[in-house]
Coordinates of C-alpha atoms and ligand atoms in Angstrom, one line a residue:
X7 CA 6.9 3.1 -19.5
X8 CA 10.0 1.3 -20.9
X9 CA 9.3 -1.6 -23.2
X10 CA 11.7 -3.8 -21.4
X11 CA 12.6 -4.7 -17.8
X12 CA 16.3 -4.6 -17.0
X13 CA 17.2 -7.5 -14.7
X14 CA 20.2 -6.7 -12.6
X15 CA 22.5 -8.7 -10.4
X16 CA 22.0 -7.3 -6.8
X17 CA 25.5 -8.5 -5.9
X18 CA 27.2 -6.3 -8.5
X19 CA 24.6 -4.0 -10.1
X20 CA 25.4 -5.5 -13.5
X21 CA 22.8 -5.9 -16.2
X22 CA 22.0 -9.7 -16.6
X23 CA 19.3 -9.5 -19.3
X24 CA 16.5 -7.3 -20.6
X25 CA 13.1 -8.9 -20.9
X26 CA 10.0 -7.7 -22.7
X27 CA 7.5 -5.8 -20.6
X28 CA 4.1 -7.0 -21.9
X29 CA 1.6 -4.4 -23.0
X30 CA -1.9 -4.1 -21.7
X31 CA -3.2 -5.6 -25.0
X32 CA -0.8 -8.5 -24.8
X33 CA -1.8 -9.3 -21.2
X34 CA -5.5 -9.1 -22.0
X35 CA -4.9 -11.5 -24.9
X36 CA -3.0 -13.9 -22.6
X37 CA -5.9 -13.8 -20.2
X38 CA -8.4 -14.6 -23.0
X39 CA -6.0 -17.3 -24.1
X40 CA -5.9 -18.7 -20.6
X41 CA -9.6 -18.9 -20.5
X42 CA -9.7 -21.1 -23.6
X43 CA -6.8 -23.1 -22.1
X44 CA -8.9 -23.7 -19.0
X45 CA -11.7 -25.1 -21.0
X46 CA -9.4 -27.7 -22.6
X47 CA -7.2 -28.4 -19.6
X48 CA -10.1 -29.0 -17.3
X49 CA -11.1 -31.9 -19.6
X50 CA -7.7 -33.6 -19.5
X51 CA -8.1 -36.6 -17.1
X52 CA -6.4 -36.4 -13.7
X53 CA -3.9 -39.2 -14.5
X54 CA -2.7 -37.4 -17.5
X55 CA -2.4 -34.1 -15.6
X56 CA -0.5 -35.9 -13.0
X57 CA 1.9 -37.4 -15.6
X58 CA 2.5 -34.0 -17.2
X59 CA 3.3 -32.5 -13.8
X60 CA 5.8 -35.2 -13.1
X61 CA 7.4 -34.6 -16.5
X62 CA 7.6 -30.9 -15.6
X63 CA 9.3 -31.6 -12.3
X64 CA 11.8 -33.9 -14.1
X65 CA 12.7 -31.3 -16.7
X66 CA 13.4 -28.8 -13.9
X67 CA 15.6 -31.3 -12.1
X68 CA 17.5 -32.0 -15.3
X69 CA 18.2 -28.2 -15.6
X70 CA 18.7 -27.6 -11.9
X71 CA 22.3 -26.2 -12.0
X72 CA 21.5 -23.7 -14.7
X73 CA 18.2 -22.6 -13.1
X74 CA 20.0 -22.2 -9.7
X75 CA 22.8 -20.1 -11.3
X76 CA 20.2 -17.7 -12.9
X77 CA 18.4 -17.5 -9.6
X78 CA 21.5 -16.5 -7.7
X79 CA 22.3 -13.9 -10.4
X80 CA 18.9 -12.2 -10.3
X81 CA 18.1 -12.7 -6.6
X82 CA 21.6 -12.8 -5.0
X83 CA 21.1 -15.8 -2.7
X84 CA 24.1 -18.2 -2.3
X85 CA 24.2 -20.9 -5.1
X86 CA 23.6 -23.7 -2.6
X87 CA 20.5 -22.0 -1.4
X88 CA 19.3 -21.6 -5.0
X89 CA 19.9 -25.3 -5.6
X90 CA 17.9 -26.0 -2.4
X91 CA 15.1 -23.8 -3.6
X92 CA 14.9 -25.6 -7.0
X93 CA 14.5 -28.9 -5.0
X94 CA 11.9 -27.2 -2.8
X95 CA 10.1 -25.9 -5.9
X96 CA 9.9 -29.4 -7.5
X97 CA 8.8 -30.9 -4.2
X98 CA 5.5 -29.0 -4.7
X99 CA 5.1 -30.2 -8.2
X100 CA 5.8 -33.8 -7.1
X101 CA 3.3 -33.5 -4.2
X102 CA 0.5 -32.1 -6.3
X103 CA 1.1 -34.5 -9.2
X104 CA 0.1 -37.1 -6.6
X105 CA -2.8 -35.1 -5.3
X106 CA -4.2 -34.6 -8.8
X107 CA -5.5 -38.2 -8.8
X108 CA -7.0 -37.9 -5.3
X109 CA -9.6 -35.2 -5.8
X110 CA -12.5 -37.2 -4.5
X111 CA -16.2 -36.4 -4.2
X112 CA -18.7 -38.0 -1.8
X113 CA -22.2 -39.3 -1.4
X114 CA -24.4 -38.1 1.4
X115 CA -27.2 -40.2 2.8
X116 CA -30.4 -38.5 1.8
X117 CA -33.5 -37.9 4.0
X118 CA -35.8 -39.5 1.4
X119 CA -35.7 -43.0 -0.3
X120 CA -36.3 -41.4 -3.7
X121 CA -33.4 -38.9 -3.5
X122 CA -29.6 -39.2 -4.0
X123 CA -27.1 -36.6 -2.9
X124 CA -23.6 -36.4 -4.3
X125 CA -20.9 -33.8 -4.0
X126 CA -18.2 -33.4 -6.7
X127 CA -15.2 -31.1 -7.1
X128 CA -14.4 -29.2 -10.2
X129 CA -11.6 -26.8 -11.1
X130 CA -12.3 -23.2 -10.3
X131 CA -11.2 -21.6 -13.6
X132 CA -8.2 -19.6 -14.7
X133 CA -5.9 -18.7 -11.8
X134 CA -3.8 -15.5 -11.9
X135 CA -0.7 -15.4 -9.6
X136 CA 1.6 -12.6 -8.5
X137 CA 4.9 -13.7 -6.9
X138 CA 7.7 -12.0 -5.0
X139 CA 11.5 -11.9 -5.7
X140 CA 12.6 -13.7 -2.6
X141 CA 11.8 -17.3 -3.8
X142 CA 11.3 -16.9 -7.5
X143 CA 10.9 -20.7 -8.1
X144 CA 9.1 -22.1 -5.1
X145 CA 6.5 -19.3 -4.7
X146 CA 5.5 -19.9 -8.3
X147 CA 5.4 -23.7 -8.2
X148 CA 3.4 -23.9 -5.0
X149 CA 0.7 -22.0 -6.8
X150 CA 1.0 -23.5 -10.3
X151 CA 1.3 -27.1 -9.2
X152 CA -2.0 -27.3 -7.3
X153 CA -3.8 -25.1 -9.8
X154 CA -2.7 -27.4 -12.7
X155 CA -3.4 -30.5 -10.7
X156 CA -6.9 -29.4 -10.0
X157 CA -7.5 -28.6 -13.7
X158 CA -7.2 -24.8 -13.6
X159 CA -5.2 -22.9 -16.1
X160 CA -2.5 -20.6 -14.7
X161 CA -0.9 -17.3 -15.5
X162 CA 1.9 -15.7 -13.4
X163 CA 3.5 -12.4 -13.1
X164 CA 6.9 -12.6 -11.3
X165 CA 8.5 -9.7 -9.5
X166 CA 10.3 -7.3 -11.8
X167 CA 13.6 -8.0 -10.0
X168 CA 13.4 -11.8 -10.7
X169 CA 11.4 -12.7 -13.9
X170 CA 14.1 -15.0 -15.4
X171 CA 13.7 -18.0 -13.1
X172 CA 9.9 -17.9 -13.6
X173 CA 10.2 -17.6 -17.4
X174 CA 12.6 -20.6 -17.4
X175 CA 10.2 -22.7 -15.4
X176 CA 7.3 -22.0 -17.7
X177 CA 9.4 -22.8 -20.8
X178 CA 10.3 -26.1 -19.2
X179 CA 6.6 -26.8 -18.5
X180 CA 6.0 -26.5 -22.3
X181 CA 8.9 -28.8 -23.0
X182 CA 7.3 -31.3 -20.6
X183 CA 4.1 -31.2 -22.7
X184 CA 1.9 -28.9 -20.6
X185 CA -0.2 -26.9 -23.2
X186 CA 0.9 -23.3 -23.9
X187 CA -2.5 -21.9 -22.9
X188 CA -2.7 -23.9 -19.6
X189 CA 0.3 -22.2 -18.1
X190 CA 1.6 -18.7 -19.1
X191 CA 3.7 -15.8 -17.8
X192 CA 3.5 -12.1 -18.3
X193 CA 6.0 -9.5 -17.3
X194 CA 5.1 -6.0 -16.1
X195 CA 4.7 -3.6 -13.3
X196 CA 2.8 -5.1 -10.4
X197 CA 0.2 -2.2 -10.1
X198 CA -0.6 -2.5 -13.9
X199 CA -0.7 -6.3 -14.1
X200 CA -2.5 -6.6 -10.8
X201 CA -5.4 -4.5 -11.9
X202 CA -5.7 -6.3 -15.2
X203 CA -5.8 -9.6 -13.3
X204 CA -8.4 -8.4 -10.8
X205 CA -10.6 -6.7 -13.4
X206 CA -10.5 -9.6 -15.9
X207 CA -13.7 -11.6 -16.3
X208 CA -11.5 -14.6 -17.4
X209 CA -9.8 -14.9 -14.0
X210 CA -11.6 -16.7 -11.2
X211 CA -8.9 -16.7 -8.6
X212 CA -6.0 -14.4 -7.5
X213 CA -3.2 -16.0 -5.6
X214 CA -0.5 -13.7 -4.2
X215 CA 2.7 -13.9 -2.2
X216 CA 4.1 -10.5 -1.2
X217 CA 3.6 -7.7 1.2
X218 CA 0.5 -7.1 3.3
X219 CA -0.4 -3.7 1.8
X220 CA -0.4 -5.1 -1.7
X221 CA -2.3 -8.1 -0.6
X222 CA -5.0 -5.9 0.9
X223 CA -5.2 -3.9 -2.4
X224 CA -5.6 -7.2 -4.3
X225 CA -8.4 -8.4 -2.0
X226 CA -10.2 -5.1 -2.5
X227 CA -9.7 -5.3 -6.3
X228 CA -11.1 -8.8 -6.4
X229 CA -14.3 -7.8 -4.6
X230 CA -16.2 -6.4 -7.7
X231 CA -16.0 -9.7 -9.5
X232 CA -16.0 -11.8 -6.3
X233 CA -12.9 -13.7 -7.2
X234 CA -11.4 -16.2 -4.8
X235 CA -8.2 -15.2 -3.2
X236 CA -5.2 -16.8 -1.5
X237 CA -2.9 -14.4 0.2
X238 CA 0.5 -15.3 1.6
X239 CA 1.6 -12.0 3.1
X240 CA 4.2 -10.5 5.5
X241 CA 5.4 -11.9 8.8
X242 CA 7.1 -10.8 12.0
X243 CA 8.2 -14.1 13.4
X244 CA 9.0 -14.5 17.1
X245 CA 11.5 -17.1 18.3
X246 CA 11.3 -18.0 22.0
X247 CA 14.1 -19.6 23.9
X248 CA 12.8 -21.2 27.1
X249 CA 15.0 -21.5 30.2
X250 CA 15.5 -25.2 29.7
X251 CA 16.4 -25.0 25.9
X252 CA 19.4 -26.7 24.5
X253 CA 21.2 -23.5 23.7
X254 CA 23.8 -24.9 21.2
X255 CA 21.0 -26.6 19.2
X256 CA 18.8 -23.4 19.4
X257 CA 21.7 -21.3 18.1
X258 CA 22.2 -23.5 15.0
X259 CA 18.5 -23.5 14.2
X260 CA 18.2 -19.7 14.8
X261 CA 21.0 -19.1 12.4
X262 CA 19.2 -21.2 9.7
X263 CA 15.9 -19.3 10.3
X264 CA 17.4 -15.8 10.5
X265 CA 20.1 -15.7 7.8
X266 CA 18.8 -17.8 5.0
X267 CA 18.3 -15.6 1.9
X268 CA 20.0 -12.8 3.9
X269 CA 17.0 -12.7 6.2
X270 CA 14.7 -11.8 3.3
X271 CA 12.1 -14.5 4.0
X272 CA 8.6 -14.1 5.3
X273 CA 9.0 -16.8 7.9
X274 CA 12.5 -15.9 9.1
X275 CA 12.8 -15.0 12.7
X276 CA 12.4 -11.3 13.3
X277 CA 12.3 -11.1 17.1
X278 CA 14.3 -13.3 19.4
X279 CA 12.9 -13.6 22.9
X280 CA 15.1 -15.4 25.5
X281 CA 14.4 -16.3 29.1
X282 CA 16.2 -13.8 31.3
X283 CA 18.3 -16.5 33.0
X284 CA 19.9 -17.7 29.7
X285 CA 19.8 -14.5 27.6
X286 CA 23.5 -13.6 28.1
X287 CA 24.7 -17.2 27.4
X288 CA 22.5 -17.4 24.3
X289 CA 23.6 -14.0 23.0
X290 CA 27.3 -14.9 23.4
X291 CA 27.0 -18.3 21.6
X292 CA 24.7 -16.8 18.9
X293 CA 27.1 -13.9 18.2
X294 CA 30.0 -16.3 17.9
X295 CA 28.1 -18.3 15.3
X296 CA 27.0 -15.2 13.4
X297 CA 30.6 -14.0 13.2
X298 CA 31.5 -17.1 11.2
X299 CA 29.0 -16.2 8.4
X300 CA 30.7 -15.1 5.2
X301 CA 29.1 -12.2 3.2
X302 CA 29.5 -12.0 -0.5
X303 CA 28.4 -12.7 -4.1
X304 CA 26.2 -15.8 -4.0
X305 CA 28.1 -17.3 -7.0
X306 CA 31.3 -17.4 -4.9
X307 CA 31.9 -20.7 -3.0
X308 CA 31.6 -20.4 0.7
X309 CA 29.2 -17.4 0.7
X310 CA 26.5 -17.7 3.5
X311 CA 24.9 -14.3 3.2
X312 CA 24.3 -12.6 -0.2
X313 CA 23.2 -9.0 -1.0
X314 CA 19.9 -7.2 -0.2
X315 CA 17.6 -7.2 -3.2
X316 CA 17.3 -3.4 -3.7
X317 CA 17.8 0.1 -2.3
X318 CA 14.4 0.3 -0.8
X319 CA 15.0 -2.9 1.2
X320 CA 18.5 -1.7 2.2
X321 CA 17.3 1.7 3.4
X322 CA 14.6 0.1 5.5
X323 CA 17.1 -2.2 7.3
X324 CA 19.6 0.6 7.9
X325 CA 16.8 2.8 9.3
X326 CA 15.6 0.1 11.6
X327 CA 19.1 -0.6 13.0
X328 CA 19.8 3.2 13.5
X329 CA 16.4 3.6 15.2
X330 CA 17.2 0.7 17.6
X331 CA 20.7 2.0 18.4
X332 CA 19.3 5.5 19.1
X333 CA 16.7 4.0 21.5
X334 CA 19.3 2.1 23.4
X335 CA 20.0 -1.3 21.7
X336 CA 23.5 -2.7 22.1
X337 CA 25.3 -3.9 18.9
X338 CA 27.0 -7.3 19.6
X339 CA 28.2 -7.6 16.0
X340 CA 27.6 -6.2 12.5
X341 CA 26.0 -2.8 11.8
X342 CA 28.4 -2.9 8.9
X343 CA 27.5 -2.2 5.3
X344 CA 29.0 -2.3 1.8
X345 CA 26.7 -0.6 -0.7
X346 CA 26.9 1.5 -3.9
X347 CA 23.6 3.2 -4.8
X348 CA 24.9 4.4 -8.1
X349 CA 26.2 0.9 -9.1
X350 CA 23.2 -0.8 -7.5
X351 CA 24.5 -3.3 -4.9
X352 CA 23.7 -3.5 -1.2
X353 CA 25.3 -5.7 1.3
X354 CA 24.3 -5.7 5.0
X355 CA 26.6 -7.7 7.4
X356 CA 24.8 -10.0 9.8
X357 CA 24.0 -8.0 12.8
X358 CA 23.0 -8.9 16.4
X359 CA 21.3 -6.4 18.6
X360 CA 20.7 -6.9 22.3
X361 CA 18.5 -5.0 24.8
X362 CA 15.8 -4.2 22.2
X363 CA 12.4 -3.3 23.3
X364 CA 8.9 -2.6 22.0
X365 CA 9.6 1.1 21.4
X366 CA 11.9 0.2 18.5
X367 CA 10.7 -0.1 14.9
X368 CA 12.5 -3.4 14.6
X369 CA 10.2 -5.0 17.1
X370 CA 7.1 -3.6 15.4
X371 CA 7.8 -4.1 11.6
X372 CA 9.1 -6.9 9.4
X373 CA 12.8 -6.3 8.8
X374 CA 13.6 -8.4 5.7
X375 CA 17.3 -8.4 6.4
X376 CA 20.1 -10.1 8.3
X377 CA 19.4 -8.3 11.6
X378 CA 18.8 -10.3 14.8
X379 CA 17.2 -8.3 17.7
X380 CA 17.4 -10.1 21.1
X381 CA 15.2 -9.3 24.1
X382 CA 14.4 -11.1 27.3
X383 CA 11.3 -12.3 29.2
X384 CA 10.6 -13.6 32.7
X385 CA 7.5 -15.8 32.3
X386 CA 6.0 -17.8 29.5
X387 CA 2.8 -15.6 29.7
X388 CA 5.0 -12.5 29.0
X389 CA 6.8 -14.2 26.1
X390 CA 3.4 -15.1 24.5
X391 CA 2.1 -11.6 25.0
X392 CA 5.1 -10.0 23.3
X393 CA 5.0 -12.6 20.5
X394 CA 1.3 -12.2 19.7
X395 CA 1.4 -8.4 20.0
X396 CA 1.6 -7.8 16.2
X397 CA -1.0 -7.7 13.4
X398 CA 1.0 -10.6 11.8
X399 CA 0.6 -14.3 12.4
X400 CA 2.7 -16.3 9.9
X401 CA 5.5 -18.3 11.6
X402 CA 6.6 -18.6 15.2
X403 CA 9.4 -20.7 16.7
X404 CA 10.3 -22.0 20.2
X405 CA 13.0 -24.0 21.8
X406 CA 12.3 -26.2 24.8
X407 CA 12.6 -29.8 25.8
X408 CA 9.8 -29.5 28.4
X409 CA 6.6 -30.9 26.9
X410 CA 4.4 -28.7 29.2
X411 CA 6.2 -25.5 28.1
X412 CA 6.0 -26.6 24.5
X413 CA 2.4 -27.5 24.5
X414 CA 1.5 -24.2 26.3
X415 CA 3.4 -22.2 23.7
X416 CA 1.9 -24.1 20.8
X417 CA -1.6 -23.6 22.2
X418 CA -1.2 -19.8 22.9
X419 CA 0.8 -18.5 19.9
X420 CA -1.4 -17.1 17.2
X421 CA 0.6 -18.1 14.2
X422 CA -0.2 -20.4 11.2
X423 CA 3.2 -22.2 11.2
X424 CA 4.9 -23.3 14.5
X425 CA 8.5 -24.7 14.7
X426 CA 9.1 -26.5 18.0
X427 CA 12.8 -27.1 18.2
X428 CA 12.7 -26.6 14.4
X429 CA 14.0 -23.5 12.6
X430 CA 13.0 -24.7 9.1
X431 CA 9.5 -26.2 9.2
X432 CA 8.4 -25.5 5.6
X433 CA 7.6 -28.5 3.5
X434 CA 5.5 -29.2 0.4
X435 CA 3.4 -31.8 2.3
X436 CA 2.4 -29.4 5.1
X437 CA 0.0 -26.4 5.0
X438 CA 1.9 -23.1 4.8
X439 CA 0.1 -19.8 5.6
X440 CA -0.6 -17.2 8.1
X441 CA -3.3 -15.9 10.5
X442 CA -4.4 -12.3 11.0
X443 CA -2.8 -9.9 8.5
X444 CA -0.3 -12.5 7.3
X445 CA -2.8 -14.0 4.9
X446 CA -5.8 -16.0 3.8
X447 CA -5.7 -19.7 2.9
X448 CA -2.9 -22.3 2.9
X449 CA -0.4 -23.5 0.3
X450 CA 1.0 -27.0 0.5
X451 CA -0.3 -30.2 2.0
X452 CA -3.8 -31.6 1.3
X453 CA -5.1 -28.1 2.2
X454 CA -3.2 -26.5 -0.7
X455 CA -5.3 -27.9 -3.5
X456 CA -8.7 -27.0 -1.9
X457 CA -8.6 -23.3 -3.0
X458 CA -8.5 -24.3 -6.6
X459 CA -11.6 -26.4 -6.4
X460 CA -15.3 -25.6 -6.5
X461 CA -17.8 -27.8 -4.7
X462 CA -20.8 -28.9 -6.7
X463 CA -23.7 -30.5 -4.9
X464 CA -26.2 -32.6 -6.9
X465 CA -29.5 -33.7 -5.5
X466 CA -31.4 -36.2 -7.7
X467 CA -35.1 -36.7 -6.9
X468 CA -38.0 -38.9 -7.9
X469 CA -35.8 -42.0 -8.1
X470 CA -37.2 -45.5 -8.2
X471 CA -37.3 -47.0 -4.7
Ligands
LIG530 P1 5.6 -6.7 -2.8 O1 6.1 -5.3 -3.0 O2 4.3 -6.9 -2.3 O3 5.8 -7.4 -4.3 C1 5.4 -8.7 -4.5 C2 4.8 -8.8 -5.9 O4 3.7 -8.0 -6.0 C3 5.7 -8.4 -7.0 O5 5.5 -9.3 -8.1 C4 5.3 -7.0 -7.3 O6 5.5 -6.6 -8.6 C5 3.8 -7.1 -7.1 N1 3.1 -5.9 -6.9 C6 3.6 -4.7 -6.5 N2 2.7 -3.7 -6.5 C7 1.5 -4.3 -6.8 C8 0.2 -3.9 -7.0 N3 -0.2 -2.6 -6.7 N4 -0.7 -4.8 -7.4 C9 -0.4 -6.0 -7.7 N5 0.9 -6.5 -7.6 C10 1.8 -5.7 -7.1 O7 6.5 -7.5 -1.9 P2 8.1 -7.7 -1.9 O8 8.7 -6.6 -1.1 O9 8.6 -7.9 -3.3 O10 8.2 -9.1 -1.1 C11 8.4 -9.1 0.2 C12 7.1 -9.4 1.0 O11 6.6 -10.6 0.6 C13 7.4 -9.4 2.4 O12 6.4 -8.7 3.1 C14 7.3 -10.9 2.7 O13 6.9 -11.2 4.1 C15 6.2 -11.3 1.8 N6 6.4 -12.8 1.5 C16 5.4 -13.6 2.0 C17 5.5 -15.0 1.8 C18 4.4 -15.9 2.4 O14 4.3 -17.0 2.0 N7 3.6 -15.4 3.3 C19 6.6 -15.5 1.1 C20 7.5 -14.7 0.6 C21 7.4 -13.3 0.8 P3 6.7 -5.6 -9.0 O15 7.5 -6.3 -9.9 O16 6.0 -4.4 -9.7 O17 7.3 -5.1 -7.8

């Protein structure tokens, strides 16, 4: 295996930088180092941990423009989106800097006058994280920040497509004063690093964001040493437009949800379900809005939709669109491509498909691209049945101003994140995560620090009464 990883710009195929691929020995040494780091970091008082996290957030903000540029070059997303992601990434650090000083225990009334029962929380140990390429900053900080706040040490392996943003963030943590053995990164192939992480006696928790098959493999790999796991996995988000919805508003929110990061987000809408009485009107307005989106290099001003990350992702999108067309879907716009497999760039133009149905792959699998398939429904029950008919349960959206329709949909949709008249519900202060095969655990909010803490129960007996 090559000693370096070539990081390329997916908009041009150009080499940006070569980074060291760490050897097995180096990774094992880092894990041992992280264990020693944990023993020291766990003893740093919560107020100091909080202060250091705030200093880290500030360093990132001071370098925001540069980080965003690197992110756009390695990931392809428009520069404004990269700036937005850096802000989103620091919002997790800011939130967990505040949570660090609120890790409370409790006292439980005992059933005997001579006993006292207390419960305290302690950090779980070293946490090993594996992150995807689609949000190279935020997927890392929403794991690192609660881990460090809780007193855990942290080691991360970023996706091979996008290691540069992660490396920069870790270097800035050192500049902020966080010890070098409390937070570390390693670079390498997922299958190799993943196994070293799951096998290591120095790791107490695996936290992963990525595809469902890899998540399942990591859960299995963690079983032998009974490691804790948090899994943020794939999605297949439905977006339901009720008959009474404000269509113009819904179009704007659907564009945000569908086309951010060229549709390569786990929570982006993957299936648009519209009431049969408004489906034509919605499709017309939506297509008009999609036609205004500009495709291009994320570094160029005005770009709305950047490239697809790699050939594998591109091929999957093209195959899904062709499958849908063969089975009778109507193309309202798009189905246009600009790619060069030799050079290594892949653009997919925003595409809208109508008359899709359950026989098509696009309605069964996550797309991870700028394709919007539209289907219609007659009743709310039917919409819920279509929406829930998937092994995934990450995010769902609906648009209605009728409180009875809204509460019915909220109550019946089996998804961890629900946007009601909201196409962008993610926030550091809210619990993000999925049901069913979309994952285990939550990141963000007060829930997001829990997975990094052990509960220790103390019962003291024979006390003086
Ligand atoms: P992926 O193939 O699962 O890769 C994600 C990470 O896992 C990368 O760092 C990758 O490393 C690593 N990896 C690959 N094989 C591995 C193995 N055998 N053991 C351990 N790690 C391994 O996913 P992706 O295609 O890059 O990302 C897209 C997926 O992530 C989508 O399914 C999306 O829905 C999901 N996602 C979920 C969330 C969420 O919060 N729920 C957020 C964002 C994305 P390499 O560098 O070797 O590829």
